Amino acid sequence: MDWLFPAALALTGTMGVLMTLWGLWYLVSGLASVRKPKNYGFHPAQTKFAVLVAARNEELVIGPLINSLLTQDYPAELYDVWVIPNNCTDNTALAARNFGAKVLECTAPVKSKGEVLRFAYNRLRGRRYDAWVVFDADNIVDSRFLAEMNNARLTGVQAAQGYRDSKNPYDTAVSGCSSIYYWMMDRFHNGGKAGMGTSAMIGGTGFMVTQKLLDRLGGWRTETISEDLEITVQTVLAGERVAWVPKAVTYDEQPITWEQSFTQRRRWSSGTLQVAETYLPALTRTLGEQPGLSLLDMGATLLLPAYQLSALAGLMCTAMTAALGGRTVVQALALGIAGACGNIAWAALTATAAAGIVITMEGKWDRRLWKGLCTYWLFLLTWLPITAVSFWKKTTVWKEIRHTRTMAPQLPGR
């Protein structure tokens, strides 16, 4: 058994090197976020938008969203707000009509948001819209959103993601963690990708896709539970990039309990695995035929669940390697626990430091955020078993997370 310790040490070291190389790619893209975002200028309002809102039992929260959409700093004749109620047991459709939105009730059986959006697109595509914009029913939208997306489209942008801010970062530790995560995505992922000249990632709400691009893609044809990531991959494979438009701001309601957060992240992990299984072969082939940084970066994004699973395996290997250094069972147990705790402590320190950096850079410092800042490391750590469970059994149903907060965004210092 003398070979066991060096073998475990070699395995742990190899995994550490591979994970470090993968992480360095994201470090480089994160550093690229210091570049100033592209200015799309100011252009006359020309784009006719279809604004789509998939809504499932959202009677309590849909009013503020519709109000924010109907008061856009954009000509009313150039956009329609369509609410698509689906699988509802409340009065979402009636509430949407009363607040002034157009209602397209989903009559087809649907299991995911992507299926709802495909249903709406197929019903409405004959109305000659120039671009399609998607929001969630619990959102509140900045009054300049459509104007900024119009500016981007008129410079040639075919797909764009806006800034995804938080309505309720101070409610609980969980909502604080989720808010920090989205600020990370805004600054380091999408901002970094824009700085590198690669594609930003569509994030489920607050995004635009033009009719011209959808024509190239063969219509709205997402099939997985992560329709946002799927349409991002389709865009990159079509030779386009998702533009980052940080002046187009959406405020999103974050989960307030760990159970809601686990449900949401389980869906994300399962969806990423679905998209990876479906599109990694095509990405690999296209990358071999036409090498490009956007394709390589998209492949790295789809490998995120594998990275998370490797991180969990690496933690176990570290504990096992440390335990093999003990001469007795008690020593082995103590060393194994110490090795695992050492890894977790380092990860907690770096995660908290990164959270503090992004809060500072985004101007979000507020003493009410301390719970989220202190537990952000745990938020990330719990993602590892969530992903491991998703590898074992994916969720394929868009499970409802009930929203009840009719509130204005909670701003720092308020």
Short mmCIF file of C-alpha atoms in Angstrom, two decimals:
data_model
loop_
_atom_site.label_atom_id
_atom_site.label_comp_id
_atom_site.label_asym_id
_atom_site.label_seq_id
_atom_site.Cartn_x
_atom_site.Cartn_y
_atom_site.Cartn_z
CA MET A 1 0.00 0.00 0.00
CA ASP A 2 3.06 2.28 -0.08
CA TRP A 3 1.96 3.49 -3.50
CA LEU A 4 -1.41 4.82 -2.27
CA PHE A 5 -0.17 8.08 -0.75
CA PRO A 6 1.96 9.24 -3.72
CA ALA A 7 -0.82 8.20 -6.12
CA ALA A 8 -3.38 10.23 -4.18
CA LEU A 9 -0.94 13.14 -4.03
CA ALA A 10 -0.38 12.98 -7.80
CA LEU A 11 -4.13 12.81 -8.49
CA THR A 12 -4.82 15.78 -6.23
CA GLY A 13 -2.01 17.78 -7.84
CA THR A 14 -3.18 16.98 -11.37
CA MET A 15 -6.74 18.02 -10.61
CA GLY A 16 -5.46 21.18 -8.97
CA VAL A 17 -3.44 22.12 -12.05
CA LEU A 18 -6.35 21.51 -14.45
CA MET A 19 -8.76 23.50 -12.30
CA THR A 20 -6.23 26.30 -11.98
CA LEU A 21 -5.86 26.52 -15.77
CA TRP A 22 -9.64 26.68 -16.17
CA GLY A 23 -9.85 29.31 -13.44
CA LEU A 24 -7.09 31.40 -15.02
CA TRP A 25 -9.23 31.80 -18.14
CA TYR A 26 -11.95 33.38 -16.02
CA LEU A 27 -9.41 35.47 -14.14
CA VAL A 28 -8.19 36.92 -17.45
CA SER A 29 -11.74 37.65 -18.64
CA GLY A 30 -12.58 39.16 -15.26
CA LEU A 31 -9.61 41.50 -15.47
CA ALA A 32 -10.79 42.56 -18.93
CA SER A 33 -13.88 44.06 -17.25
CA VAL A 34 -11.82 47.15 -16.39
CA ARG A 35 -12.24 48.24 -20.02
CA LYS A 36 -14.95 50.84 -20.45
CA PRO A 37 -18.16 49.33 -21.91
CA LYS A 38 -18.99 50.20 -25.50
CA ASN A 39 -21.02 53.36 -25.93
CA TYR A 40 -23.88 52.70 -28.36
CA GLY A 41 -24.69 56.40 -28.60
CA PHE A 42 -28.14 57.94 -29.01
CA HIS A 43 -30.29 57.08 -32.00
CA PRO A 44 -33.84 57.97 -33.04
CA ALA A 45 -36.46 55.48 -31.89
CA GLN A 46 -36.96 53.10 -34.82
CA THR A 47 -37.09 49.57 -33.43
CA LYS A 48 -40.51 47.99 -33.00
CA PHE A 49 -40.30 45.74 -29.94
CA ALA A 50 -42.39 42.80 -28.79
CA VAL A 51 -41.99 42.64 -25.00
CA LEU A 52 -42.67 39.09 -23.74
CA VAL A 53 -43.45 38.17 -20.14
CA ALA A 54 -43.98 34.49 -19.34
CA ALA A 55 -46.13 34.49 -16.19
CA ARG A 56 -47.14 31.63 -13.92
CA ASN A 57 -49.21 32.61 -10.88
CA GLU A 58 -47.81 36.14 -10.82
CA GLU A 59 -51.02 38.03 -10.00
CA LEU A 60 -49.44 39.66 -6.93
CA VAL A 61 -46.34 41.10 -8.60
CA ILE A 62 -47.06 41.68 -12.27
CA GLY A 63 -48.57 45.16 -11.82
CA PRO A 64 -45.34 47.04 -11.03
CA LEU A 65 -43.59 45.36 -13.98
CA ILE A 66 -46.32 46.41 -16.43
CA ASN A 67 -46.33 49.94 -15.01
CA SER A 68 -42.57 50.20 -15.52
CA LEU A 69 -42.94 48.92 -19.09
CA LEU A 70 -45.83 51.17 -20.07
CA THR A 71 -43.94 54.25 -18.82
CA GLN A 72 -40.79 53.64 -20.86
CA ASP A 73 -38.92 56.61 -22.30
CA TYR A 74 -39.78 55.26 -25.72
CA PRO A 75 -42.68 55.87 -28.16
CA ALA A 76 -45.70 53.81 -27.11
CA GLU A 77 -46.57 52.97 -30.74
CA LEU A 78 -43.22 51.20 -31.17
CA TYR A 79 -43.69 48.44 -28.60
CA ASP A 80 -46.32 46.02 -27.30
CA VAL A 81 -46.25 44.41 -23.87
CA TRP A 82 -47.42 40.79 -24.10
CA VAL A 83 -48.06 38.77 -20.95
CA ILE A 84 -48.26 35.01 -21.57
CA PRO A 85 -50.03 33.31 -18.63
CA ASN A 86 -49.31 29.59 -18.41
CA ASN A 87 -50.20 26.85 -15.91
CA CYS A 88 -51.90 29.50 -13.75
CA THR A 89 -54.27 28.82 -10.86
CA ASP A 90 -54.72 32.51 -10.00
CA ASN A 91 -55.91 35.63 -11.84
CA THR A 92 -52.65 36.54 -13.59
CA ALA A 93 -54.37 37.13 -16.93
CA LEU A 94 -57.03 39.42 -15.44
CA ALA A 95 -54.43 41.38 -13.48
CA ALA A 96 -52.28 41.84 -16.58
CA ARG A 97 -55.25 43.14 -18.60
CA ASN A 98 -56.30 45.49 -15.82
CA PHE A 99 -52.83 47.02 -15.71
CA GLY A 100 -52.88 47.61 -19.47
CA ALA A 101 -50.86 44.77 -21.00
CA LYS A 102 -51.90 42.63 -23.94
CA VAL A 103 -52.56 39.03 -22.91
CA LEU A 104 -51.80 35.92 -24.95
CA GLU A 105 -52.95 32.94 -22.92
CA CYS A 106 -50.81 29.86 -23.50
CA THR A 107 -53.14 27.11 -24.63
CA ALA A 108 -50.42 24.53 -25.33
CA PRO A 109 -49.07 22.21 -22.61
CA VAL A 110 -45.71 23.65 -21.52
CA LYS A 111 -43.08 22.51 -19.02
CA SER A 112 -40.54 25.32 -19.33
CA LYS A 113 -40.22 29.04 -19.89
CA GLY A 114 -38.55 28.36 -23.23
CA GLU A 115 -41.65 26.50 -24.44
CA VAL A 116 -43.83 29.46 -23.40
CA LEU A 117 -41.62 31.89 -25.30
CA ARG A 118 -41.62 29.64 -28.37
CA PHE A 119 -45.43 29.47 -28.24
CA ALA A 120 -45.66 33.28 -28.04
CA TYR A 121 -43.14 33.81 -30.83
CA ASN A 122 -44.96 31.45 -33.17
CA ARG A 123 -48.26 33.22 -32.51
CA LEU A 124 -46.90 36.77 -32.84
CA ARG A 125 -44.16 36.61 -35.48
CA GLY A 126 -46.51 37.79 -38.23
CA ARG A 127 -46.84 41.21 -36.58
CA ARG A 128 -43.53 42.40 -38.06
CA TYR A 129 -41.61 43.16 -34.89
CA ASP A 130 -37.95 44.15 -35.33
CA ALA A 131 -36.82 42.69 -32.02
CA TRP A 132 -38.05 40.63 -29.08
CA VAL A 133 -37.38 41.55 -25.45
CA VAL A 134 -37.96 39.18 -22.52
CA PHE A 135 -38.64 39.90 -18.84
CA ASP A 136 -39.76 37.90 -15.81
CA ALA A 137 -43.04 38.85 -14.16
CA ASP A 138 -41.40 39.87 -10.87
CA ASN A 139 -39.09 42.44 -12.54
CA ILE A 140 -39.11 46.22 -12.56
CA VAL A 141 -37.56 47.81 -15.64
CA ASP A 142 -35.61 51.06 -15.86
CA SER A 143 -37.37 53.68 -17.98
CA ARG A 144 -34.46 53.83 -20.48
CA PHE A 145 -34.34 50.09 -21.16
CA LEU A 146 -36.01 50.02 -24.59
CA ALA A 147 -34.26 53.22 -25.68
CA GLU A 148 -30.87 51.69 -24.86
CA MET A 149 -31.70 48.46 -26.68
CA ASN A 150 -32.81 50.51 -29.67
CA ASN A 151 -29.43 52.30 -29.59
CA ALA A 152 -27.63 48.95 -29.56
CA ARG A 153 -29.70 47.45 -32.37
CA LEU A 154 -29.19 50.45 -34.63
CA THR A 155 -25.42 49.96 -34.36
CA GLY A 156 -25.78 46.40 -35.68
CA VAL A 157 -26.28 44.41 -32.46
CA GLN A 158 -28.38 41.27 -33.02
CA ALA A 159 -28.60 39.99 -29.44
CA ALA A 160 -28.01 41.86 -26.20
CA GLN A 161 -28.11 41.38 -22.45
CA GLY A 162 -28.83 44.28 -20.11
CA TYR A 163 -27.67 44.88 -16.55
CA ARG A 164 -29.45 42.54 -14.14
CA ASP A 165 -29.77 44.30 -10.80
CA SER A 166 -31.61 43.25 -7.63
CA LYS A 167 -34.90 44.46 -6.15
CA ASN A 168 -34.32 43.02 -2.67
CA PRO A 169 -30.62 42.55 -1.80
CA TYR A 170 -31.19 43.28 1.91
CA ASP A 171 -34.14 40.98 2.66
CA THR A 172 -32.18 37.92 3.80
CA ALA A 173 -28.72 36.42 3.58
CA VAL A 174 -29.91 34.36 0.59
CA SER A 175 -31.24 37.35 -1.36
CA GLY A 176 -27.97 39.13 -0.58
CA CYS A 177 -25.93 36.20 -1.91
CA SER A 178 -28.02 36.01 -5.08
CA SER A 179 -27.65 39.76 -5.60
CA ILE A 180 -23.87 39.55 -5.22
CA TYR A 181 -23.83 36.65 -7.69
CA TYR A 182 -25.66 38.73 -10.33
CA TRP A 183 -23.39 41.72 -9.75
CA MET A 184 -20.49 39.30 -10.30
CA MET A 185 -22.08 38.16 -13.55
CA ASP A 186 -22.66 41.76 -14.62
CA ARG A 187 -19.17 43.00 -13.84
CA PHE A 188 -16.80 40.06 -14.27
CA HIS A 189 -18.61 37.76 -16.70
CA ASN A 190 -20.53 39.96 -19.10
CA GLY A 191 -18.34 43.02 -18.58
CA GLY A 192 -15.24 40.87 -18.92
CA LYS A 193 -16.46 39.13 -22.06
CA ALA A 194 -17.26 42.50 -23.61
CA GLY A 195 -13.77 43.68 -22.69
CA MET A 196 -12.24 40.61 -24.38
CA GLY A 197 -14.41 40.96 -27.48
CA THR A 198 -16.23 37.66 -26.88
CA SER A 199 -19.91 37.02 -26.22
CA ALA A 200 -21.80 38.04 -23.12
CA MET A 201 -24.37 35.57 -21.81
CA ILE A 202 -28.13 35.96 -21.96
CA GLY A 203 -29.37 35.69 -18.40
CA GLY A 204 -33.05 34.80 -18.59
CA THR A 205 -34.48 38.30 -18.27
CA GLY A 206 -33.71 41.78 -19.55
CA PHE A 207 -32.42 40.65 -22.93
CA MET A 208 -33.11 41.36 -26.62
CA VAL A 209 -32.97 39.19 -29.73
CA THR A 210 -33.65 40.68 -33.17
CA GLN A 211 -36.01 39.19 -35.72
CA LYS A 212 -33.10 39.13 -38.18
CA LEU A 213 -31.13 36.81 -35.89
CA LEU A 214 -34.15 34.61 -35.16
CA ASP A 215 -34.66 34.21 -38.91
CA ARG A 216 -31.09 32.92 -39.16
CA LEU A 217 -31.65 30.57 -36.22
CA GLY A 218 -34.83 29.13 -37.72
CA GLY A 219 -37.13 30.85 -35.22
CA TRP A 220 -37.36 30.51 -31.46
CA ARG A 221 -36.30 26.90 -31.08
CA THR A 222 -34.93 26.42 -27.57
CA GLU A 223 -35.62 22.92 -26.24
CA THR A 224 -33.85 22.78 -22.86
CA ILE A 225 -34.81 24.09 -19.44
CA SER A 226 -32.08 26.79 -19.78
CA GLU A 227 -33.48 28.67 -22.76
CA ASP A 228 -31.24 31.67 -22.00
CA LEU A 229 -27.98 29.73 -22.18
CA GLU A 230 -29.24 27.75 -25.17
CA ILE A 231 -30.03 30.82 -27.25
CA THR A 232 -26.62 32.24 -26.27
CA VAL A 233 -24.93 29.13 -27.70
CA GLN A 234 -27.07 29.29 -30.83
CA THR A 235 -26.07 32.93 -31.31
CA VAL A 236 -22.35 32.14 -30.99
CA LEU A 237 -22.63 29.17 -33.37
CA ALA A 238 -24.31 31.52 -35.87
CA GLY A 239 -21.19 33.70 -35.80
CA GLU A 240 -22.75 36.48 -33.71
CA ARG A 241 -22.01 37.72 -30.20
CA VAL A 242 -24.37 38.68 -27.41
CA ALA A 243 -23.64 42.35 -26.74
CA TRP A 244 -23.38 43.76 -23.22
CA VAL A 245 -25.60 46.82 -22.72
CA PRO A 246 -25.18 47.85 -19.06
CA LYS A 247 -27.29 51.00 -19.44
CA ALA A 248 -30.37 48.80 -19.99
CA VAL A 249 -31.21 47.91 -16.37
CA THR A 250 -33.67 45.37 -14.97
CA TYR A 251 -34.37 44.86 -11.25
CA ASP A 252 -35.06 41.23 -10.40
CA GLU A 253 -36.57 39.71 -7.25
CA GLN A 254 -34.11 37.30 -5.62
CA PRO A 255 -34.98 34.14 -3.65
CA ILE A 256 -35.26 34.76 0.08
CA THR A 257 -34.89 31.20 1.40
CA TRP A 258 -32.26 28.53 0.90
CA GLU A 259 -34.94 26.15 -0.38
CA GLN A 260 -35.93 28.58 -3.15
CA SER A 261 -32.27 29.16 -4.00
CA PHE A 262 -31.58 25.41 -4.19
CA THR A 263 -34.57 24.94 -6.52
CA GLN A 264 -33.41 27.77 -8.77
CA ARG A 265 -29.77 26.64 -8.92
CA ARG A 266 -30.76 23.00 -9.44
CA ARG A 267 -32.68 24.14 -12.54
CA TRP A 268 -29.68 26.18 -13.74
CA SER A 269 -27.24 23.29 -13.27
CA SER A 270 -29.56 20.78 -14.93
CA GLY A 271 -30.16 23.18 -17.81
CA THR A 272 -26.46 23.80 -18.31
CA LEU A 273 -25.88 20.06 -18.49
CA GLN A 274 -28.69 19.72 -21.05
CA VAL A 275 -27.23 22.50 -23.19
CA ALA A 276 -23.71 21.04 -22.89
CA GLU A 277 -24.88 17.60 -23.99
CA THR A 278 -26.76 19.11 -26.93
CA TYR A 279 -24.28 21.71 -28.18
CA LEU A 280 -20.72 20.79 -27.09
CA PRO A 281 -20.25 18.45 -30.10
CA ALA A 282 -21.29 21.24 -32.51
CA LEU A 283 -19.11 23.76 -30.68
CA THR A 284 -16.14 21.39 -30.88
CA ARG A 285 -16.64 20.77 -34.61
CA THR A 286 -17.06 24.47 -35.38
CA LEU A 287 -14.04 25.35 -33.27
CA GLY A 288 -11.98 22.84 -35.25
CA GLU A 289 -13.17 24.26 -38.58
CA GLN A 290 -13.19 27.95 -37.69
CA PRO A 291 -11.17 28.63 -34.52
CA GLY A 292 -12.43 31.63 -32.59
CA LEU A 293 -12.19 33.08 -29.10
CA SER A 294 -15.98 33.31 -28.66
CA LEU A 295 -16.40 29.61 -29.44
CA LEU A 296 -13.61 28.66 -27.02
CA ASP A 297 -15.09 30.85 -24.31
CA MET A 298 -18.57 29.39 -24.86
CA GLY A 299 -17.14 25.90 -24.48
CA ALA A 300 -15.53 26.90 -21.18
CA THR A 301 -18.89 28.20 -19.96
CA LEU A 302 -20.61 24.91 -20.78
CA LEU A 303 -17.92 23.06 -18.81
CA LEU A 304 -18.83 24.90 -15.60
CA PRO A 305 -20.77 21.93 -14.09
CA ALA A 306 -17.77 19.69 -14.80
CA TYR A 307 -15.55 22.25 -13.07
CA GLN A 308 -17.86 22.30 -10.04
CA LEU A 309 -17.93 18.50 -9.88
CA SER A 310 -14.13 18.49 -10.13
CA ALA A 311 -13.95 21.00 -7.28
CA LEU A 312 -16.02 18.67 -5.11
CA ALA A 313 -13.86 15.69 -6.11
CA GLY A 314 -10.75 17.78 -5.47
CA LEU A 315 -11.95 18.57 -1.96
CA MET A 316 -12.45 14.87 -1.28
CA CYS A 317 -9.04 14.01 -2.76
CA THR A 318 -7.36 16.62 -0.59
CA ALA A 319 -8.98 15.19 2.52
CA MET A 320 -8.03 11.63 1.48
CA THR A 321 -4.43 12.60 0.71
CA ALA A 322 -4.08 14.33 4.06
CA ALA A 323 -5.65 11.36 5.85
CA LEU A 324 -3.16 8.93 4.28
CA GLY A 325 -0.39 10.81 6.05
CA GLY A 326 -1.66 9.65 9.44
CA ARG A 327 -0.23 6.64 11.25
CA THR A 328 -3.40 5.82 13.20
CA VAL A 329 -7.08 5.97 12.44
CA VAL A 330 -7.50 8.99 14.72
CA GLN A 331 -4.58 10.80 13.08
CA ALA A 332 -5.92 10.01 9.62
CA LEU A 333 -9.36 11.30 10.53
CA ALA A 334 -7.96 14.48 12.06
CA LEU A 335 -5.67 15.15 9.09
CA GLY A 336 -8.48 14.48 6.62
CA ILE A 337 -10.82 16.91 8.35
CA ALA A 338 -8.01 19.48 8.62
CA GLY A 339 -7.20 19.14 4.93
CA ALA A 340 -10.84 19.63 3.90
CA CYS A 341 -11.33 22.53 6.29
CA GLY A 342 -8.16 24.18 5.02
CA ASN A 343 -9.43 24.04 1.45
CA ILE A 344 -12.85 25.37 2.46
CA ALA A 345 -11.29 28.18 4.51
CA TRP A 346 -9.16 29.29 1.54
CA ALA A 347 -12.17 29.15 -0.78
CA ALA A 348 -14.26 31.12 1.74
CA LEU A 349 -11.56 33.78 2.03
CA THR A 350 -11.19 34.25 -1.73
CA ALA A 351 -14.98 34.20 -2.32
CA THR A 352 -15.55 36.84 0.36
CA ALA A 353 -12.74 38.99 -1.02
CA ALA A 354 -14.17 38.73 -4.55
CA ALA A 355 -17.63 39.64 -3.24
CA GLY A 356 -16.20 42.67 -1.46
CA ILE A 357 -14.42 43.76 -4.64
CA VAL A 358 -17.53 43.55 -6.81
CA ILE A 359 -19.69 45.33 -4.23
CA THR A 360 -17.13 48.13 -4.21
CA MET A 361 -16.77 48.32 -7.98
CA GLU A 362 -20.54 48.34 -8.50
CA GLY A 363 -21.14 50.96 -5.81
CA LYS A 364 -23.39 48.64 -3.78
CA TRP A 365 -21.86 49.01 -0.32
CA ASP A 366 -24.53 49.10 2.38
CA ARG A 367 -24.40 47.82 5.96
CA ARG A 368 -27.65 45.89 5.34
CA LEU A 369 -25.71 43.62 2.95
CA TRP A 370 -23.47 42.16 5.64
CA LYS A 371 -25.42 38.88 5.90
CA GLY A 372 -25.04 38.22 2.19
CA LEU A 373 -21.36 39.16 2.20
CA CYS A 374 -20.57 36.87 5.16
CA THR A 375 -22.38 33.86 3.68
CA TYR A 376 -21.48 34.26 0.01
CA TRP A 377 -18.81 31.58 0.35
CA LEU A 378 -21.46 29.14 1.65
CA PHE A 379 -23.74 30.06 -1.25
CA LEU A 380 -20.99 29.03 -3.69
CA LEU A 381 -19.99 25.95 -1.67
CA THR A 382 -23.56 24.58 -1.68
CA TRP A 383 -23.53 24.80 -5.47
CA LEU A 384 -21.12 21.82 -5.58
CA PRO A 385 -23.55 19.20 -4.20
CA ILE A 386 -26.40 20.78 -6.20
CA THR A 387 -24.41 20.17 -9.39
CA ALA A 388 -23.44 16.67 -8.28
CA VAL A 389 -27.12 15.79 -7.77
CA SER A 390 -27.94 17.29 -11.18
CA PHE A 391 -25.35 15.02 -12.83
CA TRP A 392 -27.09 12.08 -11.21
CA LYS A 393 -30.65 13.22 -11.94
CA LYS A 394 -31.47 16.31 -13.97
CA THR A 395 -34.62 18.28 -13.37
CA THR A 396 -36.50 18.89 -16.61
CA VAL A 397 -39.50 20.81 -15.29
CA TRP A 398 -39.63 24.55 -14.76
CA LYS A 399 -40.66 24.45 -11.08
CA GLU A 400 -42.47 27.55 -9.86
CA ILE A 401 -40.84 29.92 -7.37
CA ARG A 402 -43.68 32.04 -5.99
CA HIS A 403 -43.09 35.81 -5.99
CA THR A 404 -45.02 38.02 -3.59
CA ARG A 405 -43.03 41.25 -3.23
CA THR A 406 -44.66 44.29 -4.81
CA MET A 407 -41.87 46.72 -4.08
CA ALA A 408 -39.56 49.28 -5.58
CA PRO A 409 -35.87 48.34 -5.84
CA GLN A 410 -33.98 48.68 -2.54
CA LEU A 411 -31.12 51.04 -3.32
CA PRO A 412 -27.90 51.46 -1.28
CA GLY A 413 -28.23 53.98 1.51
CA ARG A 414 -32.03 53.94 1.46
#
